[in-house]
């Protein structure tokens, strides 16, 4: 009866179209993009900030768990239910309908609402000659702006650092169980929650006061961090106390209504240099050489291992084609439709549960690759691939440095055409999904046999790849490696052979990484795969003293009041 009352009250807030209780419709929201799944009493889709506030009040009054979800594109299962051992029912609140970006202060800053995506933000800033913190990567699968802040997402742009701001508007449940709205935007919106929300949504506020400039709105020291190539610590990692502040790094422990962020001047023209070698030491030497030789860091420096390239071309081809033909904004809708069809097929029981994935991969086999021929040639020739993007005015200097560097070293490089540049970065950001599609096709349980490592290596590390001892390597069926190379952030996926103990495998690899002085996770957030550090857990306790929002994150307690 209590749950029926909860659903009835939520329905009054968001209407029938905004409340999902049907298992088919809930499927997309209850399963993580890579790992994690569980049940929820309902999925709530508020269309406005005021509906979000009202839905939160219903959840707080009925003592249900609040699990906030933006685009559900995380790879560590941090925005979906995880298992069935919660002590209260879970209500997922998806903010995907609450879109909106407000450009303020002569386009020097923006305010983003919780459902706004990186793609939407990028399009909003183009008329001003500006761009956001991240311009490609997670944007290809519809990742949200607010989700990046909550997760301290790293991004691939060397001069901008991890997603971060000290300015946001968020709701939280206090230690005595009250729901409060906290305004740390640096903008006067009034004192009553409904008033504050209404003024923010309508743009009824002014900026330019002294309070506007108190507090950081981006990681403005990150370039100097990268340039310290002899440091024994990583450049960035989730849980770094330097980047834990209110919404930043909250991992869903507060409910974010808006964030305030910096914008950046768009680069009119960019050039990409594609590098191949069969010796990872050559790339490490090149990293140090360029960082010490260049006056300004490149825009991006992205790594792909040959096997990751191969798996992406084979198993993520449909994703690459979708982005090319339909644009990144189409992917979230396609993913949602696939989740619904998956749920229907599973109910039939006459067909394999992964029938849709088998059909997709059949299409991939029959569809020719559209990737530029020279990239395919490099894939065949070299084990290690590095793409470095610079502003056009820096291209001549990069050309000279690469010519001098490779005069006596193993490897080669070329200056990409515009089409090759687009294809190179498209493949790079398709790598993150290739192992998921592989597992889906072969019916492999990603929770047990897909083991992912998101690792921040020491800035002075003399090794890039994760070198497994023979007994661990023998347990691996497939592997995929990519990363943000100048940041020394390594993304390594392992698909394990049948019967391998995934937990024991992961523990053994983490012990190896600890010996190397690495930090993890680097940028994908702890989700339900990693233990939160003591600093990160302290941040969670401070934000959510009753443990009502996203309990269990970082392998912490799922119980009320952190029991």
C-alpha positions as semicolon CSV with decimal commas, in nm:
position;residue;x (nm);y (nm);z (nm)
1;X;0,000;0,000;0,000
2;X;0,283;0,239;0,082
3;X;0,446;0,177;-0,256
4;X;0,114;0,228;-0,433
5;X;0,078;0,564;-0,258
6;X;0,430;0,659;-0,360
7;X;0,356;0,580;-0,724
8;X;0,028;0,767;-0,711
9;X;0,196;1,078;-0,570
10;X;0,477;1,062;-0,826
11;X;0,220;1,025;-1,103
12;X;0,049;1,343;-0,989
13;X;0,380;1,529;-1,016
14;X;0,502;1,411;-1,359
15;X;0,188;1,271;-1,523
16;X;0,136;0,931;-1,678
17;X;0,399;0,993;-1,947
18;X;0,661;1,073;-1,686
19;X;0,622;0,763;-1,468
20;X;0,747;0,423;-1,586
21;X;0,660;0,104;-1,402
22;X;0,643;-0,140;-1,694
23;X;0,941;-0,378;-1,700
24;X;0,996;-0,333;-2,076
25;X;1,012;0,043;-2,045
26;X;1,226;0,035;-1,730
27;X;1,488;-0,194;-1,886
28;X;1,697;0,084;-2,039
29;X;1,719;0,272;-1,709
30;X;1,785;-0,029;-1,486
31;X;2,090;-0,167;-1,668
32;X;2,423;0,008;-1,691
33;X;2,585;0,082;-2,027
34;X;2,863;-0,163;-1,940
35;X;2,796;-0,326;-1,605
36;X;2,540;-0,331;-1,327
37;X;2,168;-0,390;-1,317
38;X;1,886;-0,417;-1,067
39;X;1,519;-0,346;-1,018
40;X;1,348;-0,019;-0,936
41;X;1,002;0,060;-0,807
42;X;0,968;0,316;-1,085
43;X;1,151;0,542;-1,322
44;X;1,049;0,908;-1,296
45;X;1,110;1,150;-1,584
46;X;1,039;1,507;-1,470
47;X;1,014;1,758;-1,753
48;X;1,108;2,069;-1,551
49;X;1,321;2,160;-1,254
50;X;1,010;2,228;-1,046
51;X;0,880;1,877;-1,122
52;X;1,220;1,743;-1,018
53;X;1,192;1,926;-0,685
54;X;0,838;1,800;-0,628
55;X;0,936;1,441;-0,714
56;X;1,222;1,462;-0,465
57;X;0,980;1,572;-0,195
58;X;0,763;1,266;-0,262
59;X;1,065;1,036;-0,243
60;X;1,189;1,198;0,077
61;X;0,847;1,179;0,244
62;X;0,807;0,810;0,152
63;X;1,161;0,710;0,253
64;X;1,263;0,558;-0,080
65;X;1,613;0,555;-0,226
66;X;1,677;0,830;-0,481
67;X;1,895;0,721;-0,768
68;X;1,970;1,008;-1,004
69;X;2,042;0,930;-1,366
70;X;2,124;1,163;-1,653
71;X;2,218;0,984;-1,977
72;X;2,309;0,640;-1,838
73;X;2,636;0,636;-2,030
74;X;2,866;0,556;-1,738
75;X;3,092;0,252;-1,761
76;X;3,116;0,157;-1,392
77;X;2,746;0,106;-1,318
78;X;2,721;0,411;-1,093
79;X;2,384;0,544;-1,211
80;X;2,174;0,226;-1,210
81;X;2,057;-0,008;-0,934
82;X;2,322;-0,262;-0,838
83;X;2,187;-0,592;-0,713
84;X;1,882;-0,656;-0,496
85;X;2,018;-0,604;-0,145
86;X;1,891;-0,250;-0,077
87;X;1,698;-0,197;0,247
88;X;1,448;0,039;0,079
89;X;1,285;0,048;-0,263
90;X;1,473;0,236;-0,534
91;X;1,325;0,512;-0,747
92;X;1,529;0,616;-1,049
93;X;1,488;0,982;-1,143
94;X;1,604;1,039;-1,498
95;X;1,675;1,400;-1,589
96;X;1,702;1,341;-1,964
97;X;1,396;1,563;-2,031
98;X;1,530;1,861;-1,834
99;X;1,750;2,002;-2,104
100;X;1,871;2,357;-2,135
101;X;2,186;2,565;-2,151
102;X;2,197;2,932;-2,054
103;X;2,489;3,128;-2,203
104;X;2,592;3,408;-1,967
105;X;2,860;3,676;-1,918
106;X;2,921;3,739;-2,288
107;X;2,954;3,366;-2,351
108;X;3,242;3,337;-2,105
109;X;3,034;3,100;-1,891
110;X;2,727;2,880;-1,911
111;X;2,469;2,735;-1,677
112;X;2,371;2,379;-1,769
113;X;2,056;2,201;-1,652
114;X;2,075;1,834;-1,548
115;X;1,957;1,681;-1,877
116;X;2,177;1,887;-2,108
117;X;2,428;1,683;-2,306
118;X;2,777;1,767;-2,417
119;X;2,653;1,769;-2,774
120;X;2,377;2,017;-2,687
121;X;2,627;2,238;-2,506
122;X;2,868;2,229;-2,798
123;X;2,593;2,333;-3,040
124;X;2,479;2,614;-2,806
125;X;2,827;2,766;-2,801
126;X;2,913;2,744;-3,172
127;X;2,744;3,076;-3,264
128;X;2,969;3,249;-3,011
129;X;3,294;3,093;-3,135
130;X;3,319;2,906;-2,806
131;X;3,336;2,544;-2,699
132;X;3,288;2,355;-2,371
133;X;3,528;2,161;-2,154
134;X;3,481;1,843;-2,359
135;X;3,409;1,842;-2,731
136;X;3,427;1,474;-2,828
137;X;3,444;1,139;-2,658
138;X;3,159;1,083;-2,417
139;X;2,961;1,336;-2,622
140;X;2,937;1,068;-2,891
141;X;2,702;0,864;-2,674
142;X;2,502;1,155;-2,537
143;X;2,678;1,199;-2,203
144;X;2,543;1,477;-1,985
145;X;2,723;1,788;-1,868
146;X;2,612;1,743;-1,507
147;X;2,708;1,375;-1,509
148;X;3,062;1,474;-1,600
149;X;3,083;1,710;-1,303
150;X;2,936;1,456;-1,061
151;X;3,193;1,200;-1,174
152;X;3,496;1,432;-1,210
153;X;3,516;1,294;-1,565
154;X;3,859;1,341;-1,715
155;X;3,802;1,433;-2,074
156;X;4,064;1,427;-2,345
157;X;4,157;1,796;-2,374
158;X;4,502;1,850;-2,229
159;X;4,470;2,220;-2,157
160;X;4,144;2,194;-1,957
161;X;4,171;1,911;-1,707
162;X;3,894;1,708;-1,543
163;X;3,534;1,830;-1,537
164;X;3,510;2,052;-1,231
165;X;3,325;2,346;-1,081
166;X;3,270;2,485;-0,735
167;X;2,945;2,650;-0,846
168;X;2,620;2,458;-0,859
169;X;2,261;2,448;-0,742
170;X;2,177;2,119;-0,574
171;X;1,932;1,950;-0,337
172;X;2,031;1,728;-0,049
173;X;1,873;1,545;0,244
174;X;2,005;1,675;0,573
175;X;2,101;1,470;0,878
176;X;1,755;1,530;1,027
177;X;1,582;1,409;0,711
178;X;1,484;1,744;0,557
179;X;1,510;1,818;0,185
180;X;1,695;2,143;0,120
181;X;1,801;2,332;-0,192
182;X;2,153;2,474;-0,174
183;X;2,245;2,767;-0,400
184;X;2,618;2,787;-0,459
185;X;2,591;2,925;-0,814
186;X;2,716;3,265;-0,705
187;X;2,387;3,416;-0,829
188;X;2,110;3,563;-0,613
189;X;1,793;3,362;-0,679
190;X;1,603;3,431;-0,360
191;X;1,554;3,207;-0,058
192;X;1,253;2,980;-0,119
193;X;1,317;2,668;-0,332
194;X;1,024;2,719;-0,573
195;X;1,121;3,083;-0,618
196;X;1,485;2,997;-0,678
197;X;1,395;2,734;-0,937
198;X;1,146;2,958;-1,118
199;X;1,394;3,245;-1,142
200;X;1,669;3,018;-1,268
201;X;1,450;2,853;-1,534
202;X;1,321;3,188;-1,662
203;X;1,662;3,358;-1,653
204;X;1,532;3,615;-1,403
205;X;1,868;3,697;-1,246
206;X;2,172;3,915;-1,297
207;X;2,541;3,831;-1,312
208;X;2,857;4,034;-1,284
209;X;2,864;4,087;-0,907
210;X;3,168;4,014;-0,694
211;X;3,013;3,686;-0,580
212;X;3,020;3,561;-0,939
213;X;3,396;3,527;-0,935
214;X;3,440;3,359;-0,598
215;X;3,514;2,995;-0,664
216;X;3,661;2,800;-0,953
217;X;3,460;2,696;-1,256
218;X;3,728;2,479;-1,419
219;X;4,055;2,304;-1,336
220;X;4,269;2,597;-1,442
221;X;4,599;2,453;-1,316
222;X;4,589;2,127;-1,512
223;X;4,833;2,220;-1,790
224;X;5,107;2,288;-1,535
225;X;5,032;1,952;-1,372
226;X;5,094;1,768;-1,700
227;X;5,415;1,957;-1,768
228;X;5,571;1,825;-1,447
229;X;5,686;1,506;-1,620
230;X;5,917;1,405;-1,333
231;X;5,645;1,395;-1,066
232;X;5,587;1,064;-0,889
233;X;5,209;1,117;-0,874
234;X;4,941;1,093;-1,147
235;X;4,791;1,393;-1,324
236;X;4,433;1,320;-1,217
237;X;4,216;1,057;-1,056
238;X;3,864;1,023;-0,914
239;X;3,856;1,098;-0,547
240;X;4,141;1,350;-0,567
241;X;4,055;1,583;-0,275
242;X;4,156;1,878;-0,494
243;X;3,849;1,817;-0,712
244;X;3,589;1,719;-0,450
245;X;3,355;2,011;-0,385
246;X;2,976;2,003;-0,348
247;X;2,845;1,855;-0,674
248;X;3,193;1,791;-0,812
249;X;3,274;1,428;-0,743
250;X;2,942;1,371;-0,563
251;X;2,862;1,050;-0,760
252;X;2,490;1,105;-0,716
253;X;2,494;1,174;-0,342
254;X;2,322;1,508;-0,406
255;X;2,066;1,603;-0,671
256;X;2,211;1,860;-0,908
257;X;1,977;2,118;-1,061
258;X;2,238;2,328;-1,243
259;X;2,611;2,376;-1,279
260;X;2,806;2,684;-1,378
261;X;3,103;2,628;-1,606
262;X;3,363;2,809;-1,809
263;X;3,367;2,824;-2,188
264;X;3,675;2,829;-2,409
265;X;3,766;2,993;-2,738
266;X;3,709;2,749;-3,022
267;X;4,011;2,660;-3,231
268;X;3,932;2,777;-3,588
269;X;4,136;2,502;-3,754
270;X;4,295;2,188;-3,611
271;X;4,561;1,955;-3,748
272;X;4,615;1,593;-3,646
273;X;4,935;1,390;-3,669
274;X;4,899;1,012;-3,668
275;X;5,192;0,815;-3,526
276;X;5,265;0,444;-3,532
277;X;5,537;0,235;-3,368
278;X;5,598;-0,117;-3,245
279;X;5,785;0,002;-2,935
280;X;5,591;0,162;-2,649
281;X;5,915;0,314;-2,516
282;X;5,930;0,526;-2,830
283;X;5,592;0,677;-2,741
284;X;5,699;0,746;-2,382
285;X;6,013;0,918;-2,507
286;X;5,803;1,117;-2,755
287;X;5,566;1,226;-2,477
288;X;5,847;1,369;-2,267
289;X;6,020;1,520;-2,572
290;X;5,709;1,706;-2,691
291;X;5,595;1,823;-2,347
292;X;5,940;1,968;-2,280
293;X;5,983;2,113;-2,631
294;X;5,643;2,269;-2,703
295;X;5,551;2,612;-2,574
296;X;5,187;2,504;-2,555
297;X;5,046;2,160;-2,499
298;X;4,863;1,992;-2,788
299;X;4,485;1,992;-2,784
300;X;4,467;1,613;-2,755
301;X;4,704;1,314;-2,751
302;X;4,508;0,989;-2,778
303;X;4,637;0,631;-2,782
304;X;4,493;0,314;-2,939
305;X;4,645;-0,034;-2,927
306;X;4,625;-0,240;-3,245
307;X;4,389;-0,495;-3,089
308;X;4,153;-0,224;-2,970
309;X;4,152;-0,085;-3,325
310;X;4,067;-0,431;-3,462
311;X;3,787;-0,497;-3,212
312;X;3,636;-0,155;-3,277
313;X;3,630;-0,199;-3,654
314;X;3,470;-0,541;-3,615
315;X;3,226;-0,510;-3,323
316;X;3,156;-0,133;-3,299
317;X;3,122;-0,070;-3,673
318;X;2,750;0,003;-3,640
319;X;2,827;0,268;-3,380
320;X;3,086;0,435;-3,603
321;X;2,845;0,436;-3,897
322;X;2,563;0,575;-3,684
323;X;2,776;0,866;-3,568
324;X;2,896;0,934;-3,922
325;X;2,553;0,926;-4,082
326;X;2,318;1,044;-3,809
327;X;2,544;1,240;-3,575
328;X;2,617;1,174;-3,207
329;X;2,283;1,315;-3,095
330;X;2,101;1,014;-3,247
331;X;2,283;0,751;-3,039
332;X;2,096;0,783;-2,706
333;X;1,764;0,722;-2,879
334;X;1,903;0,424;-3,070
335;X;2,044;0,275;-2,750
336;X;1,710;0,320;-2,574
337;X;1,521;0,145;-2,854
338;X;1,766;-0,144;-2,850
339;X;1,720;-0,189;-2,473
340;X;1,345;-0,214;-2,521
341;X;1,378;-0,472;-2,798
342;X;1,621;-0,671;-2,584
343;X;1,362;-0,681;-2,305
344;X;1,091;-0,801;-2,546
345;X;1,311;-1,076;-2,691
346;X;1,398;-1,205;-2,343
347;X;1,029;-1,237;-2,263
348;X;0,967;-1,451;-2,572
349;X;1,200;-1,727;-2,447
350;X;1,193;-1,882;-2,798
351;X;1,494;-1,684;-2,915
352;X;1,839;-1,631;-2,760
353;X;1,845;-1,333;-2,525
354;X;2,111;-1,167;-2,743
355;X;1,924;-1,205;-3,073
356;X;1,932;-0,831;-3,144
357;X;2,308;-0,824;-3,087
358;X;2,358;-1,116;-3,325
359;X;2,161;-0,934;-3,593
360;X;2,366;-0,617;-3,537
361;X;2,693;-0,806;-3,571
362;X;2,569;-0,982;-3,885
363;X;2,513;-0,637;-4,028
364;X;2,864;-0,536;-3,924
365;X;3,010;-0,833;-4,111
366;X;2,819;-0,746;-4,427
367;X;2,884;-0,371;-4,413
368;X;3,215;-0,249;-4,559
369;X;3,438;-0,030;-4,347
370;X;3,429;0,342;-4,419
371;X;3,754;0,417;-4,235
372;X;4,025;0,595;-4,435
373;X;4,268;0,354;-4,612
374;X;4,583;0,505;-4,462
375;X;4,454;0,444;-4,109
376;X;4,382;0,082;-4,199
377;X;4,736;0,051;-4,337
378;X;4,882;0,187;-4,011
379;X;4,668;-0,062;-3,819
380;X;4,831;-0,348;-4,006
381;X;5,184;-0,211;-3,970
382;X;5,201;-0,092;-3,608
383;X;5,103;-0,218;-3,264
384;X;5,085;0,124;-3,097
385;X;4,894;0,421;-3,240
386;X;4,902;0,781;-3,120
387;X;4,707;1,074;-3,261
388;X;4,809;1,425;-3,164
389;X;4,582;1,718;-3,242
390;X;4,715;2,075;-3,242
391;X;4,593;2,419;-3,344
392;X;4,674;2,491;-3,708
393;X;4,931;2,756;-3,617
394;X;5,121;2,492;-3,416
395;X;5,130;2,239;-3,701
396;X;5,461;2,352;-3,851
397;X;5,638;2,322;-3,516
398;X;5,490;1,975;-3,460
399;X;5,602;1,872;-3,808
400;X;5,962;1,976;-3,732
401;X;5,966;1,803;-3,394
402;X;5,828;1,476;-3,527
403;X;6,071;1,478;-3,821
404;X;6,365;1,523;-3,584
405;X;6,239;1,268;-3,332
406;X;6,176;0,985;-3,578
407;X;6,496;1,036;-3,775
408;X;6,661;0,761;-3,571
409;X;6,372;0,582;-3,400
410;X;6,137;0,298;-3,482
411;X;5,806;0,425;-3,613
412;X;5,649;0,661;-3,862
413;X;5,389;0,935;-3,880
414;X;5,175;1,131;-4,121
415;X;4,981;1,457;-4,126
416;X;4,610;1,367;-4,148
417;X;4,370;1,498;-4,404
418;X;4,041;1,632;-4,270
419;X;3,869;1,298;-4,341
420;X;4,150;1,100;-4,176
421;X;4,138;1,324;-3,870
422;X;3,765;1,264;-3,832
423;X;3,803;0,888;-3,875
424;X;4,096;0,864;-3,633
425;X;3,910;1,022;-3,344
426;X;3,589;0,840;-3,433
427;X;3,770;0,506;-3,397
428;X;3,938;0,620;-3,076
429;X;3,609;0,701;-2,909
430;X;3,442;0,389;-3,040
431;X;3,699;0,179;-2,856
432;X;3,521;0,219;-2,523
433;X;3,220;0,023;-2,649
434;X;3,389;-0,248;-2,856
435;X;3,436;-0,496;-2,571
436;X;3,075;-0,448;-2,460
437;X;2,950;-0,527;-2,810
438;X;3,182;-0,829;-2,823
439;X;3,037;-0,964;-2,498
440;X;2,681;-0,894;-2,608
441;X;2,735;-1,086;-2,931
442;X;2,884;-1,394;-2,763
443;X;2,648;-1,385;-2,464
444;X;2,925;-1,311;-2,214
445;X;2,823;-1,178;-1,872
446;X;2,991;-0,837;-1,854
447;X;2,956;-0,824;-1,474
448;X;3,175;-1,135;-1,439
449;X;3,400;-1,162;-1,743
450;X;3,455;-0,804;-1,864
451;X;3,713;-0,656;-1,629
452;X;3,795;-0,292;-1,695
453;X;4,080;-0,086;-1,553
454;X;4,074;0,293;-1,564
455;X;4,421;0,381;-1,439
456;X;4,614;0,702;-1,374
457;X;4,984;0,622;-1,400
458;X;5,264;0,821;-1,242
459;X;5,376;1,120;-1,450
460;X;5,732;0,984;-1,451
461;X;5,629;0,625;-1,525
462;X;5,860;0,447;-1,769
463;X;5,595;0,195;-1,874
464;X;5,261;0,247;-2,046
465;X;5,107;-0,097;-2,098
466;X;4,980;-0,320;-1,819
467;X;5,217;-0,618;-1,834
468;X;5,043;-0,921;-1,689
469;X;5,245;-1,217;-1,558
470;X;5,202;-1,531;-1,774
471;X;4,958;-1,699;-1,533
472;X;4,719;-1,400;-1,554
473;X;4,765;-1,344;-1,928
474;X;4,663;-1,707;-1,983
475;X;4,320;-1,622;-1,835
476;X;4,251;-1,350;-2,094
477;X;4,039;-1,416;-2,401
478;X;4,058;-1,065;-2,553
479;X;4,210;-0,733;-2,452
480;X;4,159;-0,372;-2,553
481;X;4,371;-0,071;-2,456
482;X;4,329;0,299;-2,527
483;X;4,400;0,612;-2,327
484;X;4,477;0,979;-2,288
485;X;4,848;0,942;-2,345
486;X;4,998;1,273;-2,232
487;X;4,789;1,247;-1,913
488;X;4,911;0,885;-1,877
489;X;4,552;0,770;-1,821
490;X;4,524;0,411;-1,941
491;X;4,193;0,235;-2,019
492;X;4,250;-0,141;-2,031
493;X;3,969;-0,392;-2,082
494;X;4,005;-0,767;-2,041
495;X;3,747;-1,023;-2,153
496;X;3,822;-1,333;-1,948
497;X;3,800;-1,694;-2,057
498;X;3,510;-1,907;-1,928
499;X;3,554;-2,026;-1,571
500;X;3,803;-1,758;-1,468
501;X;3,743;-1,598;-1,127
502;X;3,698;-1,235;-1,230
503;X;3,723;-1,098;-0,877
504;X;4,053;-1,277;-0,810
505;X;4,189;-1,165;-1,148
506;X;4,099;-0,804;-1,078
507;X;4,252;-0,811;-0,730
508;X;4,579;-0,948;-0,871
509;X;4,597;-0,674;-1,135
510;X;4,518;-0,403;-0,880
511;X;4,803;-0,527;-0,659
512;X;5,033;-0,492;-0,960
513;X;4,905;-0,138;-1,024
514;X;4,955;-0,046;-0,659
515;X;5,319;-0,150;-0,689
516;X;5,350;0,088;-0,985
517;X;5,216;0,379;-0,778
518;X;4,905;0,414;-0,994
519;X;4,569;0,557;-0,887
520;X;4,232;0,419;-0,993
521;X;3,983;0,492;-1,122
522;X;4,128;0,777;-1,320
523;X;3,815;0,936;-1,469
524;X;3,521;0,693;-1,503
525;X;3,432;0,728;-1,136
526;X;3,420;0,453;-0,877
527;X;3,068;0,333;-0,959
528;X;3,013;-0,011;-0,808
529;X;3,347;-0,149;-0,929
530;X;3,598;0,034;-0,708
531;X;3,629;0,109;-0,338
532;X;3,594;0,477;-0,255
533;X;3,900;0,629;-0,094
534;X;3,867;0,758;0,261
535;X;3,856;1,117;0,129
536;X;3,587;1,028;-0,124
537;X;3,377;0,843;0,133
538;X;3,407;1,136;0,373
539;X;3,275;1,358;0,091
540;X;2,976;1,124;0,052
541;X;2,897;1,125;0,426
542;X;2,908;1,503;0,436
543;X;2,676;1,541;0,137
544;X;2,431;1,263;0,223
545;X;2,432;1,192;0,599
546;X;2,123;0,964;0,583
547;X;2,255;0,763;0,285
548;X;1,937;0,822;0,088
549;X;2,094;0,896;-0,251
550;X;2,270;0,629;-0,456
551;X;2,366;0,412;-0,155
552;X;2,636;0,154;-0,212
553;X;2,838;0,369;-0,450
554;X;3,210;0,299;-0,418
555;X;3,132;-0,028;-0,237
556;X;3,004;0,166;0,065
557;X;2,705;0,074;0,280
558;X;2,363;0,046;0,115
559;X;2,183;0,082;0,448
560;X;1,998;0,385;0,577
561;X;2,212;0,619;0,788
562;X;2,521;0,425;0,673
563;X;2,446;0,133;0,905
